[in-house]
Amino acid sequence: MVGSKFVFPIRIYYEDTDAGAVVYYANYLKFAERARTEFLRYLGFGNQQEILEKDRFAFMVRHVEADYRAPAVLDDLLTVSCEMIEQKGATATLLQEIKRGEDVLVEVKVKAVYVNLQKRRPMRMPCDLIEKMKVVP
């Protein structure tokens, strides 16, 4: 089940870098998280607080793989893509690429579980959410 890619821009600031003006490795995971959040916002799940309080569901990261290929540096303009590459029951696997231009700097694969926060249990993703995540215009 392959979807289309959502793309989110990120600018690199001093706070993102180490003493050598190179992005600190853990910050790429923060960039990926921001893109996933904006992906959900784009799909119509914009008010995160309301979703947590009213709808009582959330995606929780179960597994992350990151392949670091090249560094980003101070003032780079990057894009972070987000694409659902697999969906089974309560689990969605997302492929994210962090790029500078056409160059892939980091590839992140995230397995996230859709969780009912009231019951604190995984639950099958709703069909409408799956369809929205599969096709991003």
Short mmCIF file of C-alpha atoms in Angstrom, two decimals:
data_model
loop_
_atom_site.label_atom_id
_atom_site.label_comp_id
_atom_site.label_asym_id
_atom_site.label_seq_id
_atom_site.Cartn_x
_atom_site.Cartn_y
_atom_site.Cartn_z
CA MET A 1 0.00 0.00 0.00
CA VAL A 2 2.08 2.88 -1.29
CA GLY A 3 1.00 6.47 -0.83
CA SER A 4 2.00 9.84 -2.17
CA LYS A 5 4.60 12.00 -0.44
CA PHE A 6 3.85 14.96 1.80
CA VAL A 7 6.76 17.44 1.89
CA PHE A 8 7.59 19.90 4.68
CA PRO A 9 10.42 22.51 4.61
CA ILE A 10 12.94 22.93 7.45
CA ARG A 11 15.62 25.63 7.78
CA ILE A 12 18.74 24.82 9.82
CA TYR A 13 19.47 27.28 12.65
CA TYR A 14 22.29 27.53 15.20
CA GLU A 15 20.18 25.65 17.75
CA ASP A 16 20.13 22.62 15.41
CA THR A 17 23.91 22.34 15.07
CA ASP A 18 26.95 21.31 17.06
CA ALA A 19 30.13 23.36 17.53
CA GLY A 20 31.14 22.63 13.92
CA ALA A 21 27.89 24.06 12.49
CA VAL A 22 26.80 20.53 11.48
CA VAL A 23 23.32 19.29 12.44
CA TYR A 24 23.42 17.15 15.59
CA TYR A 25 22.28 13.64 14.63
CA ALA A 26 19.30 13.45 17.05
CA ASN A 27 17.78 16.60 15.57
CA TYR A 28 16.94 14.73 12.36
CA LEU A 29 14.41 12.73 14.41
CA LYS A 30 12.86 16.01 15.59
CA PHE A 31 12.62 17.17 11.97
CA ALA A 32 10.92 13.88 11.03
CA GLU A 33 8.46 14.26 13.94
CA ARG A 34 7.57 17.79 12.83
CA ALA A 35 6.89 16.57 9.30
CA ARG A 36 4.66 13.73 10.57
CA THR A 37 2.70 16.21 12.70
CA GLU A 38 2.28 18.57 9.74
CA PHE A 39 1.27 15.61 7.57
CA LEU A 40 -1.61 14.87 9.98
CA ARG A 41 -2.49 18.57 10.09
CA TYR A 42 -2.60 18.60 6.26
CA LEU A 43 -4.96 15.60 6.36
CA GLY A 44 -7.40 17.52 8.55
CA PHE A 45 -6.20 16.57 12.01
CA GLY A 46 -4.97 20.07 12.78
CA ASN A 47 -5.80 20.72 16.39
CA GLN A 48 -3.54 18.25 18.20
CA GLN A 49 -4.82 19.22 21.66
CA GLU A 50 -8.44 18.70 20.59
CA ILE A 51 -7.62 15.28 19.15
CA LEU A 52 -5.97 14.24 22.39
CA GLU A 53 -8.80 15.55 24.58
CA LYS A 54 -11.90 14.89 22.44
CA ASP A 55 -11.11 12.05 20.05
CA ARG A 56 -8.69 10.37 22.47
CA PHE A 57 -6.35 8.80 19.93
CA ALA A 58 -2.72 9.26 19.03
CA PHE A 59 0.03 7.72 17.00
CA MET A 60 2.82 6.34 19.15
CA VAL A 61 6.20 5.50 17.68
CA ARG A 62 7.06 1.83 18.12
CA HIS A 63 10.21 1.58 16.04
CA VAL A 64 12.57 3.95 14.22
CA GLU A 65 15.41 3.27 11.79
CA ALA A 66 17.63 6.12 10.59
CA ASP A 67 20.23 5.92 7.84
CA TYR A 68 22.53 8.95 7.94
CA ARG A 69 24.13 9.54 4.53
CA ALA A 70 25.40 13.13 4.58
CA PRO A 71 25.33 16.06 7.01
CA ALA A 72 23.20 19.18 6.88
CA VAL A 73 24.86 22.42 7.94
CA LEU A 74 23.92 25.82 9.28
CA ASP A 75 21.42 27.74 7.09
CA ASP A 76 20.61 24.78 4.83
CA LEU A 77 17.04 24.63 3.56
CA LEU A 78 15.86 21.03 3.75
CA THR A 79 12.69 19.20 2.87
CA VAL A 80 11.29 16.34 4.91
CA SER A 81 8.93 14.00 3.09
CA CYS A 82 6.44 11.65 4.68
CA GLU A 83 4.90 8.71 2.87
CA MET A 84 2.93 5.75 4.22
CA ILE A 85 4.51 2.64 2.73
CA GLU A 86 2.62 -0.01 4.69
CA GLN A 87 -0.49 -0.29 6.84
CA LYS A 88 -1.64 -3.29 8.84
CA GLY A 89 -4.37 -3.08 11.47
CA ALA A 90 -3.26 -0.50 14.02
CA THR A 91 0.20 0.03 12.52
CA ALA A 92 1.39 2.44 9.85
CA THR A 93 4.93 2.36 8.49
CA LEU A 94 6.13 5.70 7.17
CA LEU A 95 9.16 6.41 5.03
CA GLN A 96 10.66 9.84 5.48
CA GLU A 97 13.49 11.40 3.49
CA ILE A 98 15.35 14.47 4.65
CA LYS A 99 16.80 16.16 1.59
CA ARG A 100 18.87 19.14 0.57
CA GLY A 101 17.77 19.74 -3.00
CA GLU A 102 17.76 16.31 -4.63
CA ASP A 103 20.34 14.83 -2.23
CA VAL A 104 18.96 12.49 0.44
CA LEU A 105 20.80 13.27 3.67
CA VAL A 106 18.87 10.99 6.02
CA GLU A 107 16.29 8.27 5.47
CA VAL A 108 13.99 7.55 8.41
CA LYS A 109 11.60 4.61 8.62
CA VAL A 110 9.00 4.93 11.38
CA LYS A 111 6.55 2.31 12.57
CA ALA A 112 3.73 4.06 14.44
CA VAL A 113 0.81 2.48 16.27
CA TYR A 114 -2.66 4.04 16.36
CA VAL A 115 -3.68 4.01 20.04
CA ASN A 116 -6.96 4.62 21.87
CA LEU A 117 -5.73 6.82 24.73
CA GLN A 118 -8.68 6.06 27.00
CA LYS A 119 -8.11 2.30 26.86
CA ARG A 120 -4.36 2.63 26.27
CA ARG A 121 -4.61 -0.05 23.62
CA PRO A 122 -3.82 -0.21 19.92
CA MET A 123 -6.86 0.03 17.71
CA ARG A 124 -7.43 -0.53 14.01
CA MET A 125 -6.95 2.64 12.02
CA PRO A 126 -10.23 4.03 10.63
CA CYS A 127 -10.71 3.43 6.90
CA ASP A 128 -11.08 7.15 6.15
CA LEU A 129 -7.73 7.89 7.82
CA ILE A 130 -6.03 5.09 5.88
CA GLU A 131 -7.42 6.42 2.60
CA LYS A 132 -6.30 9.97 3.39
CA MET A 133 -2.80 8.80 4.28
CA LYS A 134 -2.52 6.72 1.11
CA VAL A 135 -3.25 9.54 -1.32
CA VAL A 136 -1.72 12.96 -0.78
CA PRO A 137 -2.45 15.36 -3.68
#
